[in-house]
Structures are given as C-alpha cells and as structure tokens.
C-alpha cells in the first residue's frame, strides 16, 4: 500500500514523484517505460535552465533525481484502474494489484496515426512516429515528415542534419509550430509539400507515399525510404474514461490544483485539459498536484 501512485513516467510524472518523495510520501511510479513522448524530442530549447538538451537526456536526469530520492518504479502495463473508493487500485498486466490513498494520472498521450491500414505492417519498416528514436537508421536516405506542429518541425530539422533529403508534407499552408522553428525551416533545405495529405503507403518496406493535394484534388507519389508521422497526440484516457470527467477532446478536466472529479485523484500534463502542452508545464502540473496531495490529507 503506497501513499501515492503516479501513473506515467514522462516529465510530469517524474516531477510529481520528486515532489511527493521530498514531502516524505511513499510513492511509486508505474509506467511501461521512462520518459514518455518527451524522450522523442531531439532538441529542447524551451526548458528553463537548459540552453539545449535532448528529451532523452532530460528525462534520464529526472529519472536519476527520483532514484536518488528512493522513488519506487514499476515498469509494467496498467490494465485496470478503480479510482472511486478511498483505496485506489491499479491492476497490472501480470495480475498484480497496486493500491494507494491517492493517484496522480500522468499517462500523457499517444501519437495520432494516419488511419491507413498499411500503417500497422509498416511500423519499423520505413514508418515511424519518433524521428529521434529511428532517424539514425536513415542516414543519407530520402525521408518524409508529415505534420505542421512543433513535433513535425523539430523532427524535420533533426532529420535534415543526417538524411540526404527531407520532405515535409503538411495539410495546409500555415504551421502551428513556434515561429523560431518555422524560421529555421527556411534555411534548412527541407522541401515543403503543402496543402497535401497522405492517402496511401506503398511498398514493404515503405518506398512510396501517395499524396493528395487538398486544393486541386491531384494525386501523386513521392519516393521515400522512411516516413515520420507527427500529426498530433491523443490523450491516453482509455483506462479512466468511465470514472473521470473528460472535456470534448477526451482530456481530463482538472481544477487549479490538478484535482479531477474524484477525490484524491489528480491529472497532470498532456492527459489533462491544459492550455499549454509543454515539458515545462507538465513538470509544473506535477509539482502542484504532489504538493496539494501531500498537504491535503494524512497518509
Ligand atoms: P500539434 O501541435 O497538435 O500539431 C499537429 C499537426 O498535425 C498540425 O499541424 C495539424 O494540422 C496536423 N494534423 C493533425 N491531424 C492530422 C491528420 N489527420 N492528417 C494530417 N495532418 C494532421 O501536435 P504536435 O506537434 O505533436 O505537438 C503536441 C503538443 O506538444 C503541442 O502542444 C506542442 O506545442 C507540444 N510540443 C512542444 C514542443 C516544444 O515546445 N519544443 C515540441 C514538441 C511538441 P493543422 O495545423 O492543419 O491542424
């Protein structure tokens, strides 16, 4: 029986664990791996205190900080959550049930897929959702990135440093990404294919991407060795959606202390209806939730 279970080990979860451990709580972090989607970011320049650091390095430091504070880690898949009672229960894939007085939901989000049937078979065979993880397999190759947000531009800029050619396909003319990234894109050599969506993936391993121009309707193909999909994220609320109040985008509704509608259940980072999805804000959420949980009730 723990004081606090932190479900998820991205920057938010690791920060929450650090605060809870420093408050003297018996805390366990449960996650399939350490780092979350943040560990895919190749170059983080907007985390205060670091001029430039990779997501992997940053989350490894956070993990070490937790280990120094004797935070417990369980690397496993959570298959069931029972959150309404005074004792919160989380069932793991191996049947173990972990219990605590309080749960902080920090399961983050999963990369959105294109929704094409070929995606499943091509995963790892020319198709990836993480340029930082898989980019080095495509040195001096022709690669495509799809998307127009910070992840897509960060990925395209990273790949431009190692691939032979990088083509960025985006469904409209304007980018959601920060201006500093769109400015960098101009001098990066990345070729832009705008107003276009991917309609088919061909070859196994992947060697052609079929695209449709959404303005003209024209369909064409681009030869490629790899496609990196970066078209947004979907909150991982599957395990809690029957108990926890969500907004219209399936994000968990919280108050300023990160409290959900269930007593002693908090939500932090990309899984909640945050106005800004950043590593900085996920860490701040974690600190606020843990501090509140640690002070509000005796464990
Ligand atoms: P995002 O900001 O939601 O951008 C998703 C992009 O994919 C948008 O350009 C969107 O196009 C496009 N898109 C969405 N669905 C699509 C579909 N079905 N087909 C084709 N294109 C589609 O997602 P993200 O870039 O993954 O970023 C996620 C969050 O993490 C954001 O809040 C972001 O700011 C944050 N983040 C921050 C940093 C950083 O600060 N360094 C780095 C990475 C991520 P439209 O624009 O047309 O909708």
Tab-separated table of C-alpha atoms and ligand atoms in Angstrom:
chain	number	residue	atom	x	y	z
A	1	UNK	CA	0.000	0.000	0.000
A	2	UNK	CA	1.562	3.266	-1.153
A	3	UNK	CA	0.672	6.827	-0.243
A	4	UNK	CA	0.690	7.959	-3.863
A	5	UNK	CA	0.713	6.106	-7.170
A	6	UNK	CA	1.914	8.118	-10.106
A	7	UNK	CA	0.613	6.537	-13.309
A	8	UNK	CA	3.068	7.544	-16.038
A	9	UNK	CA	6.759	8.436	-16.165
A	10	UNK	CA	7.002	11.384	-18.542
A	11	UNK	CA	8.343	14.710	-17.270
A	12	UNK	CA	5.076	15.411	-15.410
A	13	UNK	CA	5.028	12.064	-13.638
A	14	UNK	CA	8.711	12.226	-12.749
A	15	UNK	CA	8.345	15.742	-11.362
A	16	UNK	CA	5.311	14.709	-9.332
A	17	UNK	CA	7.302	11.766	-7.956
A	18	UNK	CA	10.189	14.038	-6.988
A	19	UNK	CA	7.872	16.409	-5.077
A	20	UNK	CA	5.996	13.587	-3.360
A	21	UNK	CA	9.220	11.876	-2.292
A	22	UNK	CA	10.627	15.155	-0.956
A	23	UNK	CA	7.403	15.552	1.053
A	24	UNK	CA	8.182	12.218	2.677
A	25	UNK	CA	5.496	10.202	0.927
A	26	UNK	CA	5.839	6.559	-0.012
A	27	UNK	CA	5.473	6.909	-3.763
A	28	UNK	CA	5.507	4.535	-6.715
A	29	UNK	CA	5.655	5.387	-10.404
A	30	UNK	CA	4.040	2.856	-12.748
A	31	UNK	CA	4.814	3.091	-16.455
A	32	UNK	CA	5.744	0.988	-19.471
A	33	UNK	CA	8.935	2.991	-19.925
A	34	UNK	CA	10.647	6.078	-18.589
A	35	UNK	CA	10.454	9.423	-20.363
A	36	UNK	CA	7.147	9.418	-22.239
A	37	UNK	CA	6.817	11.148	-25.590
A	38	UNK	CA	9.209	13.868	-24.356
A	39	UNK	CA	12.095	11.443	-24.785
A	40	UNK	CA	11.477	11.614	-28.566
A	41	UNK	CA	12.288	15.347	-28.749
A	42	UNK	CA	15.717	15.769	-30.317
A	43	UNK	CA	16.391	19.321	-29.199
A	44	UNK	CA	14.637	21.074	-26.330
A	45	UNK	CA	15.456	24.765	-26.072
A	46	UNK	CA	12.486	25.925	-24.012
A	47	UNK	CA	13.058	24.147	-20.713
A	48	UNK	CA	14.440	26.771	-18.352
A	49	UNK	CA	17.962	26.110	-17.181
A	50	UNK	CA	18.956	24.174	-20.305
A	51	UNK	CA	20.119	26.032	-23.395
A	52	UNK	CA	19.762	22.870	-25.464
A	53	UNK	CA	19.154	19.310	-24.335
A	54	UNK	CA	17.622	16.200	-25.893
A	55	UNK	CA	14.379	14.845	-24.440
A	56	UNK	CA	16.089	11.558	-23.682
A	57	UNK	CA	18.854	13.211	-21.678
A	58	UNK	CA	16.433	15.486	-19.815
A	59	UNK	CA	14.111	12.664	-18.785
A	60	UNK	CA	17.083	10.487	-17.799
A	61	UNK	CA	18.206	13.254	-15.428
A	62	UNK	CA	14.686	13.473	-13.985
A	63	UNK	CA	14.680	9.696	-13.506
A	64	UNK	CA	18.029	9.849	-11.677
A	65	UNK	CA	16.670	12.612	-9.429
A	66	UNK	CA	13.776	10.321	-8.468
A	67	UNK	CA	16.043	7.351	-7.854
A	68	UNK	CA	18.196	9.456	-5.507
A	69	UNK	CA	15.016	10.172	-3.545
A	70	UNK	CA	14.170	6.442	-3.350
A	71	UNK	CA	11.059	6.685	-5.516
A	72	UNK	CA	9.785	3.181	-6.368
A	73	UNK	CA	9.348	2.307	-10.039
A	74	UNK	CA	7.240	-0.496	-11.513
A	75	UNK	CA	7.819	-0.968	-15.243
A	76	UNK	CA	4.626	-2.632	-16.428
A	77	UNK	CA	1.393	-2.094	-18.328
A	78	UNK	CA	-1.644	-0.927	-16.372
A	79	UNK	CA	-4.811	-2.705	-17.482
A	80	UNK	CA	-7.435	-1.521	-14.977
A	81	UNK	CA	-7.958	1.423	-12.634
A	82	UNK	CA	-10.506	1.583	-9.820
A	83	UNK	CA	-10.355	5.120	-8.519
A	84	UNK	CA	-13.648	5.906	-6.775
A	85	UNK	CA	-13.075	4.228	-3.406
A	86	UNK	CA	-10.902	5.507	-0.533
A	87	UNK	CA	-8.278	2.976	-1.569
A	88	UNK	CA	-7.317	3.375	-5.206
A	89	UNK	CA	-6.487	0.183	-7.099
A	90	UNK	CA	-4.451	-0.267	-10.263
A	91	UNK	CA	-4.233	-3.713	-11.862
A	92	UNK	CA	-1.131	-4.564	-13.888
A	93	UNK	CA	-0.948	-6.849	-16.909
A	94	UNK	CA	0.633	-9.622	-14.803
A	95	UNK	CA	-2.331	-9.562	-12.396
A	96	UNK	CA	-0.666	-7.652	-9.572
A	97	UNK	CA	-2.871	-5.024	-7.923
A	98	UNK	CA	-1.145	-1.880	-6.658
A	99	UNK	CA	-3.002	0.216	-4.085
A	100	UNK	CA	-2.656	3.719	-2.674
A	101	UNK	CA	-4.541	6.544	-0.973
A	102	UNK	CA	-4.006	8.859	-3.894
A	103	UNK	CA	-3.371	8.570	-7.654
A	104	UNK	CA	-1.813	11.112	-9.966
A	105	UNK	CA	-2.723	10.352	-13.578
A	106	UNK	CA	0.209	11.211	-15.821
A	107	UNK	CA	-0.236	8.805	-18.725
A	108	UNK	CA	0.288	11.514	-21.335
A	109	UNK	CA	-0.773	10.981	-24.890
A	110	UNK	CA	-0.135	8.719	-27.865
A	111	UNK	CA	0.878	9.819	-31.342
A	112	UNK	CA	-2.065	10.180	-33.719
A	113	UNK	CA	-1.911	7.761	-36.644
A	114	UNK	CA	-2.855	8.465	-40.245
A	115	UNK	CA	-5.636	5.887	-40.035
A	116	UNK	CA	-4.343	3.927	-43.045
A	117	UNK	CA	-4.483	0.122	-42.893
A	118	UNK	CA	-0.852	-0.196	-44.092
A	119	UNK	CA	0.447	1.653	-41.007
A	120	UNK	CA	0.404	-1.379	-38.720
A	121	UNK	CA	2.533	-3.550	-41.019
A	122	UNK	CA	4.943	-0.786	-41.957
A	123	UNK	CA	5.770	0.214	-38.369
A	124	UNK	CA	9.531	-0.297	-38.134
A	125	UNK	CA	9.683	-0.971	-41.894
A	126	UNK	CA	10.004	2.585	-43.070
A	127	UNK	CA	7.287	4.097	-40.875
A	128	UNK	CA	8.000	5.751	-37.548
A	129	UNK	CA	6.360	8.142	-35.090
A	130	UNK	CA	9.656	9.192	-33.478
A	131	UNK	CA	12.412	10.813	-35.537
A	132	UNK	CA	14.738	10.991	-32.554
A	133	UNK	CA	14.407	7.219	-31.935
A	134	UNK	CA	14.581	5.971	-35.525
A	135	UNK	CA	16.144	8.794	-37.549
A	136	UNK	CA	19.662	7.386	-37.371
A	137	UNK	CA	18.532	4.313	-39.400
A	138	UNK	CA	18.023	6.650	-42.360
A	139	UNK	CA	21.383	8.438	-42.652
A	140	UNK	CA	21.895	9.687	-46.236
A	141	UNK	CA	18.404	8.468	-47.181
A	142	UNK	CA	15.349	10.269	-48.525
A	143	UNK	CA	12.816	10.801	-45.766
A	144	UNK	CA	9.404	12.412	-45.331
A	145	UNK	CA	7.915	14.064	-42.257
A	146	UNK	CA	4.151	14.620	-42.014
A	147	UNK	CA	2.640	17.372	-39.845
A	148	UNK	CA	2.846	21.068	-39.119
A	149	UNK	CA	3.247	21.324	-35.337
A	150	UNK	CA	6.296	21.617	-33.111
A	151	UNK	CA	6.959	17.868	-33.246
A	152	UNK	CA	6.907	17.754	-37.052
A	153	UNK	CA	9.219	20.743	-37.464
A	154	UNK	CA	11.558	19.594	-34.695
A	155	UNK	CA	11.707	16.181	-36.426
A	156	UNK	CA	12.279	17.667	-39.895
A	157	UNK	CA	15.104	19.887	-38.612
A	158	UNK	CA	16.734	16.962	-36.817
A	159	UNK	CA	16.475	14.716	-39.881
A	160	UNK	CA	17.888	17.470	-42.117
A	161	UNK	CA	21.170	17.074	-40.247
A	162	UNK	CA	21.544	13.422	-41.236
A	163	UNK	CA	19.302	12.471	-44.167
A	164	UNK	CA	20.035	13.056	-47.855
A	165	UNK	CA	16.699	14.807	-48.407
A	166	UNK	CA	13.827	15.715	-46.103
A	167	UNK	CA	10.346	16.483	-47.434
A	168	UNK	CA	7.758	17.959	-45.069
A	169	UNK	CA	4.161	17.232	-46.029
A	170	UNK	CA	1.533	19.371	-44.332
A	171	UNK	CA	-2.198	19.573	-44.907
A	172	UNK	CA	-2.417	23.360	-45.178
A	173	UNK	CA	-0.231	26.457	-45.743
A	174	UNK	CA	0.358	27.609	-42.159
A	175	UNK	CA	2.260	25.886	-39.391
A	176	UNK	CA	1.184	25.537	-35.771
A	177	UNK	CA	4.813	25.239	-34.726
A	178	UNK	CA	6.635	28.050	-32.888
A	179	UNK	CA	7.957	30.859	-35.103
A	180	UNK	CA	11.554	30.079	-34.193
A	181	UNK	CA	11.118	26.628	-35.781
A	182	UNK	CA	9.354	27.900	-38.915
A	183	UNK	CA	12.160	30.448	-39.350
A	184	UNK	CA	14.776	27.703	-39.062
A	185	UNK	CA	12.931	25.604	-41.589
A	186	UNK	CA	13.545	28.270	-44.269
A	187	UNK	CA	17.309	27.742	-44.221
A	188	UNK	CA	17.280	24.009	-43.532
A	189	UNK	CA	16.995	22.594	-47.043
A	190	UNK	CA	13.753	20.831	-46.071
A	191	UNK	CA	11.454	20.636	-49.100
A	192	UNK	CA	7.848	21.659	-48.399
A	193	UNK	CA	4.798	19.940	-49.873
A	194	UNK	CA	1.834	21.934	-48.588
A	195	UNK	CA	-1.949	21.597	-48.861
A	196	UNK	CA	-1.411	17.849	-49.027
A	197	UNK	CA	-2.493	14.757	-47.118
A	198	UNK	CA	-1.122	11.233	-47.261
A	199	UNK	CA	-3.643	8.859	-48.815
A	200	UNK	CA	-1.672	5.624	-49.262
A	201	UNK	CA	1.603	3.950	-48.299
A	202	UNK	CA	3.235	1.645	-50.841
A	203	UNK	CA	5.944	-0.989	-50.665
A	204	UNK	CA	7.153	-3.183	-47.818
A	205	UNK	CA	9.434	-1.758	-46.614
A	206	UNK	CA	7.852	1.544	-47.476
A	207	UNK	CA	9.158	3.148	-50.664
A	208	UNK	CA	6.353	5.363	-51.980
A	209	UNK	CA	3.935	7.716	-50.262
A	210	UNK	CA	0.801	8.668	-52.156
A	211	UNK	CA	-0.435	12.187	-51.501
A	212	UNK	CA	-3.476	14.184	-52.441
A	213	UNK	CA	-3.435	17.938	-52.910
A	214	UNK	CA	-6.487	19.074	-50.946
A	215	UNK	CA	-6.926	22.197	-53.102
A	216	UNK	CA	-6.549	20.746	-56.615
A	217	UNK	CA	-7.504	17.141	-55.817
A	218	UNK	CA	-4.423	15.940	-57.758
A	219	UNK	CA	-2.960	12.631	-56.536
A	220	UNK	CA	0.782	11.972	-56.861
A	221	UNK	CA	3.542	9.827	-55.358
A	222	UNK	CA	6.824	10.643	-53.620
A	223	UNK	CA	9.641	8.103	-53.412
A	224	UNK	CA	10.988	7.729	-49.884
A	225	UNK	CA	12.977	5.461	-47.589
A	226	UNK	CA	11.056	6.491	-44.479
A	227	UNK	CA	8.015	8.383	-43.290
A	228	UNK	CA	7.913	10.061	-39.880
A	229	UNK	CA	4.344	10.819	-38.838
A	230	UNK	CA	3.968	13.763	-36.429
A	231	UNK	CA	0.336	14.808	-36.716
A	232	UNK	CA	-0.525	15.393	-33.080
A	233	UNK	CA	-1.347	13.414	-29.997
A	234	UNK	CA	-4.378	11.749	-28.411
A	235	UNK	CA	-4.663	11.685	-24.588
A	236	UNK	CA	-4.346	8.217	-23.026
A	237	UNK	CA	-7.604	8.304	-21.109
A	238	UNK	CA	-8.911	4.845	-22.100
A	239	UNK	CA	-8.476	3.325	-18.637
A	240	UNK	CA	-10.207	6.147	-16.763
A	241	UNK	CA	-12.882	7.478	-19.090
A	242	UNK	CA	-15.716	5.621	-17.345
A	243	UNK	CA	-14.919	7.259	-13.979
A	244	UNK	CA	-13.212	10.573	-14.688
A	245	UNK	CA	-14.782	13.662	-16.256
A	246	UNK	CA	-13.290	14.496	-19.652
A	247	UNK	CA	-13.708	17.505	-21.939
A	248	UNK	CA	-14.936	17.274	-25.541
A	249	UNK	CA	-11.401	16.362	-26.696
A	250	UNK	CA	-11.130	13.426	-24.229
A	251	UNK	CA	-8.778	15.378	-21.966
A	252	UNK	CA	-9.248	15.132	-18.207
A	253	UNK	CA	-10.897	18.141	-16.599
A	254	UNK	CA	-8.964	19.461	-13.603
A	255	UNK	CA	-9.015	22.450	-11.304
A	256	UNK	CA	-6.037	24.700	-10.496
A	257	UNK	CA	-4.663	22.064	-8.092
A	258	UNK	CA	-4.897	19.372	-10.805
A	259	UNK	CA	-7.774	17.696	-8.957
A	260	UNK	CA	-10.184	15.632	-11.052
A	261	UNK	CA	-13.841	14.984	-10.211
A	262	UNK	CA	-12.769	12.064	-7.977
A	263	UNK	CA	-11.399	12.767	-4.528
A	264	UNK	CA	-7.644	12.174	-4.217
A	265	UNK	CA	-7.241	11.600	-7.941
A	266	UNK	CA	-5.209	14.198	-9.843
A	267	UNK	CA	-4.282	14.544	-13.522
A	268	UNK	CA	-1.218	16.304	-14.942
A	269	UNK	CA	0.490	17.047	-18.255
A	270	UNK	CA	-0.757	16.094	-21.715
A	271	UNK	CA	-3.601	13.930	-20.398
A	272	UNK	CA	-5.433	16.894	-18.879
A	273	UNK	CA	-7.134	19.935	-20.426
A	274	UNK	CA	-4.030	22.061	-20.098
A	275	UNK	CA	-3.897	25.348	-22.028
A	276	UNK	CA	-0.234	24.698	-22.932
A	277	UNK	CA	1.261	21.268	-23.619
A	278	UNK	CA	4.938	21.647	-22.857
A	279	UNK	CA	7.523	19.812	-20.785
A	280	UNK	CA	7.738	22.876	-18.537
A	281	UNK	CA	4.007	22.945	-17.884
A	282	UNK	CA	3.776	19.168	-17.337
A	283	UNK	CA	6.503	19.461	-14.694
A	284	UNK	CA	4.698	22.386	-13.067
A	285	UNK	CA	1.449	20.369	-13.039
A	286	UNK	CA	3.290	17.521	-11.320
A	287	UNK	CA	4.683	19.810	-8.647
A	288	UNK	CA	1.283	21.401	-7.965
A	289	UNK	CA	-0.543	18.049	-7.780
A	290	UNK	CA	2.012	16.404	-5.495
A	291	UNK	CA	2.285	19.380	-3.208
A	292	UNK	CA	-1.500	19.546	-2.868
A	293	UNK	CA	-1.896	15.801	-2.379
A	294	UNK	CA	0.857	15.679	0.209
A	295	UNK	CA	-0.636	18.544	2.259
A	296	UNK	CA	-4.356	17.897	1.902
A	297	UNK	CA	-4.668	14.556	3.569
A	298	UNK	CA	-2.647	12.488	6.011
A	299	UNK	CA	-1.237	9.333	4.551
B	1	LIG	P1	0.037	19.560	-32.727
B	1	LIG	O1	0.614	20.807	-32.226
B	1	LIG	O2	-1.349	19.203	-32.341
B	1	LIG	O3	0.133	19.601	-34.318
B	1	LIG	C1	-0.382	18.562	-35.094
B	1	LIG	C2	-0.148	18.879	-36.554
B	1	LIG	O4	-0.568	17.768	-37.330
B	1	LIG	C3	-0.901	20.099	-37.040
B	1	LIG	O5	-0.095	20.784	-37.960
B	1	LIG	C4	-2.121	19.502	-37.733
B	1	LIG	O6	-2.528	20.246	-38.831
B	1	LIG	C5	-1.589	18.186	-38.253
B	1	LIG	N1	-2.609	17.158	-38.278
B	1	LIG	C6	-3.475	16.793	-37.281
B	1	LIG	N2	-4.232	15.760	-37.694
B	1	LIG	C7	-3.849	15.468	-38.951
B	1	LIG	C8	-4.246	14.492	-39.894
B	1	LIG	N3	-5.210	13.604	-39.614
B	1	LIG	N4	-3.620	14.463	-41.095
B	1	LIG	C9	-2.646	15.342	-41.378
B	1	LIG	N5	-2.220	16.296	-40.534
B	1	LIG	C10	-2.809	16.347	-39.321
B	1	LIG	O7	0.915	18.261	-32.339
B	1	LIG	P2	2.484	18.076	-32.006
B	1	LIG	O8	3.325	18.826	-32.948
B	1	LIG	O9	2.662	16.626	-31.882
B	1	LIG	O10	2.627	18.720	-30.586
B	1	LIG	C11	1.863	18.200	-29.482
B	1	LIG	C12	1.990	19.172	-28.324
B	1	LIG	O11	3.305	19.114	-27.808
B	1	LIG	C13	1.746	20.601	-28.769
B	1	LIG	O12	1.047	21.277	-27.773
B	1	LIG	C14	3.124	21.147	-28.936
B	1	LIG	O13	3.222	22.536	-28.727
B	1	LIG	C15	3.905	20.375	-27.882
B	1	LIG	N6	5.311	20.276	-28.289
B	1	LIG	C16	6.137	21.271	-27.930
B	1	LIG	C17	7.470	21.254	-28.324
B	1	LIG	C18	8.365	22.385	-27.940
B	1	LIG	O14	7.903	23.345	-27.391
B	1	LIG	N7	9.654	22.328	-28.206
B	1	LIG	C19	7.954	20.206	-29.095
B	1	LIG	C20	7.074	19.209	-29.477
B	1	LIG	C21	5.745	19.264	-29.069
B	1	LIG	P3	-3.414	21.594	-38.670
B	1	LIG	O15	-2.466	22.634	-38.186
B	1	LIG	O16	-3.920	21.815	-40.042
B	1	LIG	O17	-4.500	21.277	-37.681
